[in-house]
CSV table of C-alpha atoms in Angstrom, one decimal:
chain,number,residue,atom,x,y,z
A,1,MET,CA,16.6,18.5,-9.9
A,2,GLU,CA,15.4,17.6,-6.4
A,3,SER,CA,11.7,17.3,-5.5
A,4,LEU,CA,10.0,19.2,-2.7
A,5,LEU,CA,7.1,16.7,-2.7
A,6,GLY,CA,7.9,14.2,0.0
A,7,LYS,CA,9.9,16.6,2.2
A,8,THR,CA,8.8,16.9,5.8
A,9,LEU,CA,8.2,20.3,7.4
A,10,SER,CA,11.6,20.2,9.2
A,11,GLU,CA,13.4,19.3,5.9
A,12,LEU,CA,11.7,22.2,4.1
A,13,GLN,CA,12.7,24.5,6.9
A,14,GLU,CA,16.3,23.3,6.6
A,15,ILE,CA,16.2,23.9,2.8
A,16,VAL,CA,15.0,27.5,3.0
A,17,THR,CA,17.3,28.4,5.9
A,18,ALA,CA,20.3,27.1,3.9
A,19,LEU,CA,19.2,29.3,1.0
A,20,GLY,CA,19.0,32.4,3.3
A,21,MET,CA,15.2,32.6,3.5
A,22,PRO,CA,13.1,33.0,6.7
A,23,LYS,CA,12.4,29.7,8.5
A,24,PHE,CA,8.6,30.3,8.2
A,25,THR,CA,9.0,30.0,4.4
A,26,GLY,CA,9.3,26.2,4.9
A,27,LYS,CA,5.8,26.1,6.3
A,28,GLN,CA,4.5,28.2,3.5
A,29,ILE,CA,6.0,25.7,1.0
A,30,ALA,CA,4.4,22.8,2.8
A,31,GLN,CA,1.0,24.6,2.6
A,32,TRP,CA,1.4,25.2,-1.1
A,33,ILE,CA,2.3,21.6,-1.9
A,34,TYR,CA,0.3,19.5,0.5
A,35,GLU,CA,-2.8,21.7,1.1
A,36,LYS,CA,-3.1,23.8,-2.1
A,37,ARG,CA,-1.7,21.1,-4.4
A,38,VAL,CA,0.4,23.4,-6.6
A,39,ARG,CA,2.5,21.9,-9.4
A,40,SER,CA,5.1,24.7,-9.7
A,41,ILE,CA,7.2,26.9,-7.5
A,42,ASP,CA,5.9,30.0,-9.4
A,43,GLU,CA,2.4,29.3,-8.0
A,44,MET,CA,3.6,30.0,-4.5
A,45,THR,CA,2.6,33.6,-4.6
A,46,ASN,CA,3.1,34.6,-0.9
A,47,ILE,CA,6.8,33.8,-1.4
A,48,SER,CA,8.8,36.7,-3.0
A,49,LYS,CA,9.8,36.3,-6.7
A,50,THR,CA,13.4,36.5,-5.7
A,51,HIS,CA,13.1,33.6,-3.2
A,52,ARG,CA,11.0,31.6,-5.7
A,53,ALA,CA,13.7,32.0,-8.4
A,54,LEU,CA,16.4,31.0,-5.9
A,55,LEU,CA,14.4,27.9,-4.9
A,56,ALA,CA,13.7,27.0,-8.5
A,57,GLN,CA,17.4,26.8,-9.3
A,58,GLN,CA,17.8,23.6,-7.2
A,59,TYR,CA,14.2,22.3,-6.6
A,60,GLU,CA,10.9,21.6,-8.3
A,61,VAL,CA,7.6,20.6,-6.8
A,62,GLY,CA,8.0,17.1,-8.3
A,63,VAL,CA,4.5,16.1,-9.2
A,64,TYR,CA,4.4,14.1,-12.4
A,65,ALA,CA,1.4,12.9,-14.3
A,66,PRO,CA,1.0,9.1,-14.9
A,67,ALA,CA,2.3,7.8,-18.2
A,68,GLU,CA,-0.8,5.8,-19.0
A,69,ALA,CA,-4.2,4.9,-17.6
A,70,ALA,CA,-6.5,1.9,-18.2
A,71,VAL,CA,-10.2,1.9,-17.2
A,72,SER,CA,-12.0,-1.3,-16.1
A,73,LYS,CA,-15.6,-2.0,-16.9
A,74,ASP,CA,-16.3,-1.7,-13.2
A,75,GLY,CA,-14.9,1.8,-13.0
A,76,THR,CA,-11.5,0.9,-11.5
A,77,ILE,CA,-8.6,2.8,-13.0
A,78,LYS,CA,-5.0,1.5,-13.2
A,79,TYR,CA,-2.3,4.1,-13.6
A,80,LEU,CA,1.2,3.5,-14.9
A,81,PHE,CA,3.9,5.7,-13.4
A,82,ARG,CA,7.5,6.1,-14.5
A,83,THR,CA,10.1,6.4,-11.7
A,84,HIS,CA,13.3,8.6,-11.6
A,85,THR,CA,15.3,5.5,-12.6
A,86,ASP,CA,13.1,5.0,-15.7
A,87,LYS,CA,11.3,2.0,-14.3
A,88,LEU,CA,7.5,1.5,-14.1
A,89,VAL,CA,5.0,1.0,-11.3
A,90,GLU,CA,1.3,0.5,-11.2
A,91,THR,CA,-1.3,2.2,-9.0
A,92,VAL,CA,-5.0,1.4,-8.8
A,93,TYR,CA,-7.9,3.8,-8.1
A,94,ILE,CA,-11.0,2.0,-6.8
A,95,PRO,CA,-14.3,4.1,-6.6
A,96,ASP,CA,-17.0,2.5,-4.5
A,97,HIS,CA,-20.1,4.7,-3.8
A,98,GLU,CA,-19.0,7.1,-1.1
A,99,ARG,CA,-15.5,5.6,-0.8
A,100,ALA,CA,-12.6,6.2,-3.2
A,101,THR,CA,-9.5,4.0,-2.4
A,102,LEU,CA,-6.1,4.3,-3.9
A,103,CYS,CA,-3.9,1.2,-3.9
A,104,VAL,CA,-0.3,2.5,-4.0
A,105,SER,CA,3.0,0.7,-4.8
A,106,SER,CA,6.1,1.0,-2.6
A,107,GLN,CA,8.6,-0.9,-4.8
A,108,VAL,CA,9.3,-1.7,-8.4
A,109,GLY,CA,8.6,-5.4,-8.3
A,110,CYS,CA,9.1,-7.3,-5.1
A,111,LYS,CA,11.7,-9.6,-3.4
A,112,MET,CA,9.2,-11.8,-1.6
A,113,ASN,CA,8.4,-14.1,-4.6
A,114,CYS,CA,5.0,-15.3,-3.4
A,115,TYR,CA,4.0,-18.1,-5.7
A,116,PHE,CA,0.6,-16.7,-6.7
A,117,CYS,CA,1.6,-13.0,-7.3
A,118,MET,CA,2.6,-11.4,-10.6
A,119,THR,CA,4.6,-8.7,-8.8
A,120,GLY,CA,6.7,-11.4,-7.2
A,121,LYS,CA,7.2,-13.1,-10.6
A,122,GLN,CA,8.7,-9.8,-11.8
A,123,GLY,CA,11.4,-9.9,-9.3
A,124,PHE,CA,12.8,-6.9,-7.4
A,125,ASN,CA,13.8,-3.8,-9.4
A,126,GLY,CA,14.2,-1.1,-6.8
A,127,HIS,CA,12.6,0.9,-3.9
A,128,LEU,CA,10.4,3.8,-4.5
A,129,THR,CA,11.3,7.1,-2.8
A,130,ALA,CA,8.8,8.9,-0.5
A,131,THR,CA,8.4,11.4,-3.4
A,132,GLU,CA,7.4,8.6,-5.8
A,133,ILE,CA,5.0,7.0,-3.4
A,134,LEU,CA,3.3,10.4,-2.7
A,135,ASN,CA,3.3,11.3,-6.4
A,136,GLN,CA,0.9,8.4,-7.0
A,137,ILE,CA,-1.5,10.1,-4.6
A,138,PHE,CA,-1.0,13.7,-5.8
A,139,ALA,CA,-0.8,13.2,-9.6
A,140,ILE,CA,-4.0,11.3,-10.4
A,141,PRO,CA,-7.0,13.4,-11.5
A,142,GLU,CA,-9.1,11.9,-8.6
A,143,SER,CA,-6.5,13.0,-6.0
A,144,GLN,CA,-8.9,15.3,-4.1
A,145,GLU,CA,-11.7,12.6,-4.1
A,146,LEU,CA,-9.6,10.0,-2.2
A,147,THR,CA,-11.1,8.7,1.1
A,148,ASN,CA,-8.7,5.9,1.8
A,149,ILE,CA,-5.1,4.8,0.9
A,150,VAL,CA,-3.9,1.2,1.0
A,151,PHE,CA,-0.3,0.2,0.7
A,152,MET,CA,-1.3,-3.0,-1.2
A,153,GLY,CA,0.2,-2.3,-4.6
A,154,MET,CA,3.5,-3.5,-6.0
A,155,GLY,CA,6.1,-4.4,-3.4
A,156,GLU,CA,6.3,-5.3,0.3
A,157,PRO,CA,5.8,-2.0,2.2
A,158,LEU,CA,7.8,-3.0,5.2
A,159,ASP,CA,10.8,-3.9,3.0
A,160,ASN,CA,11.0,-0.2,2.2
A,161,PRO,CA,10.3,1.3,5.6
A,162,ASP,CA,12.0,4.6,5.4
A,163,ALA,CA,10.1,5.8,2.4
A,164,VAL,CA,6.8,4.3,3.5
A,165,PHE,CA,7.0,5.7,7.0
A,166,LYS,CA,8.0,9.1,5.6
A,167,ALA,CA,5.1,9.1,3.1
A,168,ILE,CA,2.7,8.2,6.0
A,169,GLU,CA,4.2,11.1,8.0
A,170,VAL,CA,3.4,13.5,5.2
A,171,ILE,CA,-0.2,12.1,4.8
A,172,THR,CA,-1.0,12.2,8.5
A,173,SER,CA,0.8,15.3,9.8
A,174,PRO,CA,-1.0,18.7,10.3
A,175,TRP,CA,1.4,20.4,7.9
A,176,GLY,CA,0.8,17.7,5.3
A,177,LEU,CA,-2.5,16.2,4.2
A,178,ALA,CA,-3.7,16.0,7.8
A,179,TRP,CA,-5.4,12.6,7.3
A,180,SER,CA,-6.5,10.4,10.2
A,181,PRO,CA,-4.4,7.2,10.3
A,182,LYS,CA,-7.6,5.2,10.2
A,183,ARG,CA,-7.9,6.2,6.5
A,184,ILE,CA,-4.6,4.3,5.7
A,185,THR,CA,-3.9,0.5,5.7
A,186,VAL,CA,-0.5,-1.0,5.3
A,187,SER,CA,-0.4,-4.6,4.0
A,188,THR,CA,2.5,-6.9,4.8
A,189,ILE,CA,3.2,-10.6,4.4
A,190,GLY,CA,4.8,-10.6,7.8
A,191,GLN,CA,8.1,-8.8,7.3
A,192,MET,CA,9.1,-8.9,11.0
A,193,HIS,CA,12.2,-6.8,10.7
A,194,HIS,CA,10.2,-3.6,10.6
A,195,LEU,CA,6.8,-4.7,11.8
A,196,LYS,CA,7.4,-3.6,15.4
A,197,ASP,CA,8.6,-0.2,14.2
A,198,PHE,CA,5.4,0.2,12.2
A,199,LEU,CA,3.2,-0.8,15.2
A,200,ASP,CA,5.1,1.5,17.5
A,201,LYS,CA,5.3,4.5,15.2
A,202,SER,CA,1.9,4.4,13.5
A,203,GLN,CA,-1.8,4.0,14.2
A,204,CYS,CA,-2.6,3.1,10.7
A,205,HIS,CA,-4.5,-0.1,10.1
A,206,LEU,CA,-2.6,-3.3,9.5
A,207,ALA,CA,-3.3,-6.1,7.0
A,208,ILE,CA,-1.4,-9.4,7.2
A,209,SER,CA,-1.3,-11.8,4.2
A,210,ILE,CA,-1.7,-15.3,5.6
A,211,HIS,CA,-3.3,-17.5,2.9
A,212,SER,CA,-2.9,-20.8,4.9
A,213,PRO,CA,-3.0,-21.7,8.6
A,214,PHE,CA,-0.6,-24.5,8.1
A,215,ALA,CA,3.1,-23.6,8.1
A,216,GLN,CA,4.4,-26.0,5.5
A,217,GLU,CA,1.6,-25.2,3.1
A,218,ARG,CA,2.1,-21.5,3.7
A,219,ALA,CA,5.8,-21.8,3.0
A,220,LYS,CA,5.1,-23.2,-0.4
A,221,LEU,CA,2.9,-20.3,-1.2
A,222,MET,CA,5.0,-17.7,0.6
A,223,PRO,CA,8.8,-18.2,1.1
A,224,ILE,CA,8.7,-15.6,3.9
A,225,GLU,CA,7.2,-18.3,6.2
A,226,LYS,CA,10.7,-19.9,6.4
A,227,THR,CA,12.3,-16.7,7.6
A,228,TYR,CA,9.4,-15.2,9.7
A,229,PRO,CA,6.9,-17.9,10.6
A,230,ILE,CA,3.4,-16.7,11.0
A,231,GLU,CA,3.3,-17.9,14.6
A,232,THR,CA,6.2,-15.5,15.3
A,233,VAL,CA,4.2,-12.7,13.6
A,234,LEU,CA,1.1,-13.5,15.7
A,235,ASP,CA,3.2,-13.6,18.9
A,236,LEU,CA,4.2,-10.0,18.2
A,237,LEU,CA,0.7,-8.9,17.2
A,238,ARG,CA,-0.8,-10.2,20.5
A,239,GLN,CA,1.3,-7.6,22.3
A,240,TYR,CA,-0.8,-4.8,20.8
A,241,ASP,CA,-4.4,-3.6,21.2
A,242,PHE,CA,-6.5,-3.6,18.0
A,243,SER,CA,-9.8,-3.1,19.7
A,244,HIS,CA,-9.9,0.7,19.2
A,245,GLN,CA,-8.9,2.9,16.2
A,246,ARG,CA,-6.3,0.7,14.7
A,247,HIS,CA,-7.7,-2.5,13.0
A,248,LEU,CA,-6.1,-5.8,12.2
A,249,THR,CA,-7.1,-7.7,9.1
A,250,PHE,CA,-5.8,-11.0,7.7
A,251,GLU,CA,-5.9,-11.4,4.0
A,252,TYR,CA,-6.7,-14.9,2.8
A,253,ILE,CA,-6.6,-15.7,-0.9
A,254,VAL,CA,-8.8,-18.8,-1.5
A,255,PHE,CA,-7.4,-21.4,-3.9
A,256,LYS,CA,-9.4,-24.3,-5.3
A,257,ASP,CA,-8.8,-27.6,-3.5
A,258,LEU,CA,-5.8,-26.2,-1.6
A,259,ASN,CA,-7.0,-24.0,1.3
A,260,ASP,CA,-10.7,-23.7,0.8
A,261,ASP,CA,-12.1,-26.5,3.0
A,262,ALA,CA,-13.6,-26.7,6.5
A,263,SER,CA,-10.3,-28.1,8.0
A,264,HIS,CA,-8.5,-24.9,6.9
A,265,ALA,CA,-11.3,-22.7,8.3
A,266,HIS,CA,-11.1,-24.4,11.7
A,267,ALA,CA,-7.3,-24.3,11.7
A,268,LEU,CA,-7.5,-20.6,10.9
A,269,LEU,CA,-9.9,-20.1,13.8
A,270,LYS,CA,-7.5,-21.8,16.2
A,271,LEU,CA,-4.5,-19.9,14.8
A,272,LEU,CA,-6.1,-16.5,15.2
A,273,SER,CA,-7.8,-17.3,18.6
A,274,GLY,CA,-7.6,-14.4,21.0
A,275,LEU,CA,-6.8,-11.7,18.4
A,276,ASP,CA,-9.2,-8.8,17.8
A,277,CYS,CA,-9.2,-9.1,14.1
A,278,LYS,CA,-11.2,-9.8,10.9
A,279,VAL,CA,-10.5,-11.9,7.8
A,280,ASN,CA,-10.8,-10.8,4.2
A,281,LEU,CA,-11.4,-13.7,1.9
A,282,ILE,CA,-10.1,-12.9,-1.6
A,283,ARG,CA,-10.9,-14.8,-4.8
A,284,PHE,CA,-7.7,-15.9,-6.6
A,285,HIS,CA,-7.1,-14.2,-9.9
A,286,ALA,CA,-5.4,-16.6,-12.3
A,287,ILE,CA,-2.0,-15.5,-13.6
A,288,PRO,CA,0.3,-17.0,-16.2
A,289,ASN,CA,2.4,-20.0,-15.4
A,290,VAL,CA,0.9,-20.7,-12.0
A,291,ASP,CA,-1.0,-23.9,-11.6
A,292,LEU,CA,-3.5,-22.6,-9.0
A,293,GLN,CA,-7.2,-22.2,-9.7
A,294,THR,CA,-10.0,-20.0,-8.5
A,295,THR,CA,-12.3,-21.7,-6.0
A,296,ASP,CA,-16.1,-21.8,-6.3
A,297,ILE,CA,-18.0,-18.9,-4.7
A,298,THR,CA,-20.1,-21.4,-2.7
A,299,LYS,CA,-17.0,-22.8,-1.1
A,300,MET,CA,-15.9,-19.3,-0.2
A,301,GLU,CA,-19.2,-18.6,1.4
A,302,ALA,CA,-19.1,-21.8,3.4
A,303,PHE,CA,-15.6,-21.0,4.5
A,304,ARG,CA,-16.8,-17.5,5.5
A,305,ASP,CA,-19.8,-18.9,7.4
A,306,ILE,CA,-17.7,-21.2,9.5
A,307,LEU,CA,-15.5,-18.3,10.6
A,308,ASN,CA,-18.5,-16.0,11.3
A,309,LYS,CA,-20.3,-18.8,13.2
A,310,HIS,CA,-17.4,-19.2,15.6
A,311,GLY,CA,-17.0,-15.4,16.2
A,312,LEU,CA,-14.3,-14.4,13.7
A,313,THR,CA,-15.7,-11.7,11.4
A,314,ALA,CA,-15.0,-12.7,7.8
A,315,THR,CA,-16.1,-11.1,4.6
A,316,ILE,CA,-15.6,-11.8,0.9
A,317,ARG,CA,-13.8,-9.0,-0.8
A,318,ALA,CA,-15.4,-7.9,-4.0
A,319,SER,CA,-13.0,-8.3,-7.0
A,320,ARG,CA,-12.3,-5.1,-8.9
A,321,GLY,CA,-10.4,-4.4,-12.1
A,322,GLU,CA,-9.6,-8.0,-13.1
A,323,ASP,CA,-10.2,-7.2,-16.8
A,324,ILE,CA,-7.3,-4.7,-16.8
A,325,PHE,CA,-5.1,-6.8,-14.6
A,326,ALA,CA,-5.6,-4.5,-11.6
A,327,ALA,CA,-7.0,-7.0,-9.1
A,328,CYS,CA,-5.2,-8.5,-6.1
A,329,GLY,CA,-2.0,-10.2,-7.1
A,330,MET,CA,-2.1,-9.1,-10.7
A,331,LEU,CA,0.0,-5.9,-10.7
A,332,SER,CA,3.2,-6.1,-12.7
A,333,SER,CA,5.1,-3.6,-14.8
A,334,MET,CA,7.4,-6.2,-16.3
A,335,LYS,CA,5.3,-6.6,-19.6
A,336,ARG,CA,4.7,-2.9,-19.8
A,337,LYS,CA,8.4,-2.1,-19.5
A,338,HIS,CA,9.0,-4.0,-22.7
A,339,GLU,CA,6.1,-2.2,-24.4
A,340,ALA,CA,7.1,1.3,-23.2
């Protein structure tokens, strides 16, 4: 049965018109799903019983509860969702005082095969639909508490642009959740094929995973460097204004004795020169069969201080959910698939 969750207003209007209902019923359905958060068509009480029965013959709301949840000692919650193809994805809820951030997945696994990432080790197992992306937002118990959404879960968001862009449309449109784009961040490793589309069509924040200022070193960590060099990505970014609502952040995982010294900090300063941006320094979380190590916090602080001293705002991101494998780079449903 087809889901109504994930449909745009125009799609809902087309559905009801095809079923012989008034066009305005499409807007009513959008209000019930996106504003009132109903889980069944029967709850749409301002639509006649006859029309509800007709709609229910072919459609359902399409909100499904997570299959499992794991709670970290720091309050982070990792949810496991089953897709329509019977695969599994992970979603992370991160409460932090007045903020409540949800880290959503856009793919089952990932094609990008970054050396340090568990999702990449899993390989690619399929794209999520807009319905499955949005279900991560609507199905969790904390749904109404969310203040921010980050597309930083499993997968490369810009490798699944149609579903990601559609999900963002639902989240930001007046007939949808009516969120400001500044509450949403999309993270990419520099997938140039759809980056310009994202920049042109959206005002959401952008995060670029960089991890090394040196091309050869970055290519060893991130094969995407060979196809879309970071210099090419930066050339495109310099054509846009990030000084107002939309922010540009570079994600930099710090590895011991690899990219954590002063020479890397100064090279990063040079590489990002002229861009209105900030840098998030992220502690590496060790994963199986990867011979990289976590650097010392004092080296991370020294790296941060060099960047800040030269006018590039840098912060060290607090690590959350490491004990339940929910921290940066640790999401993978490969093991869970065998357990399920």
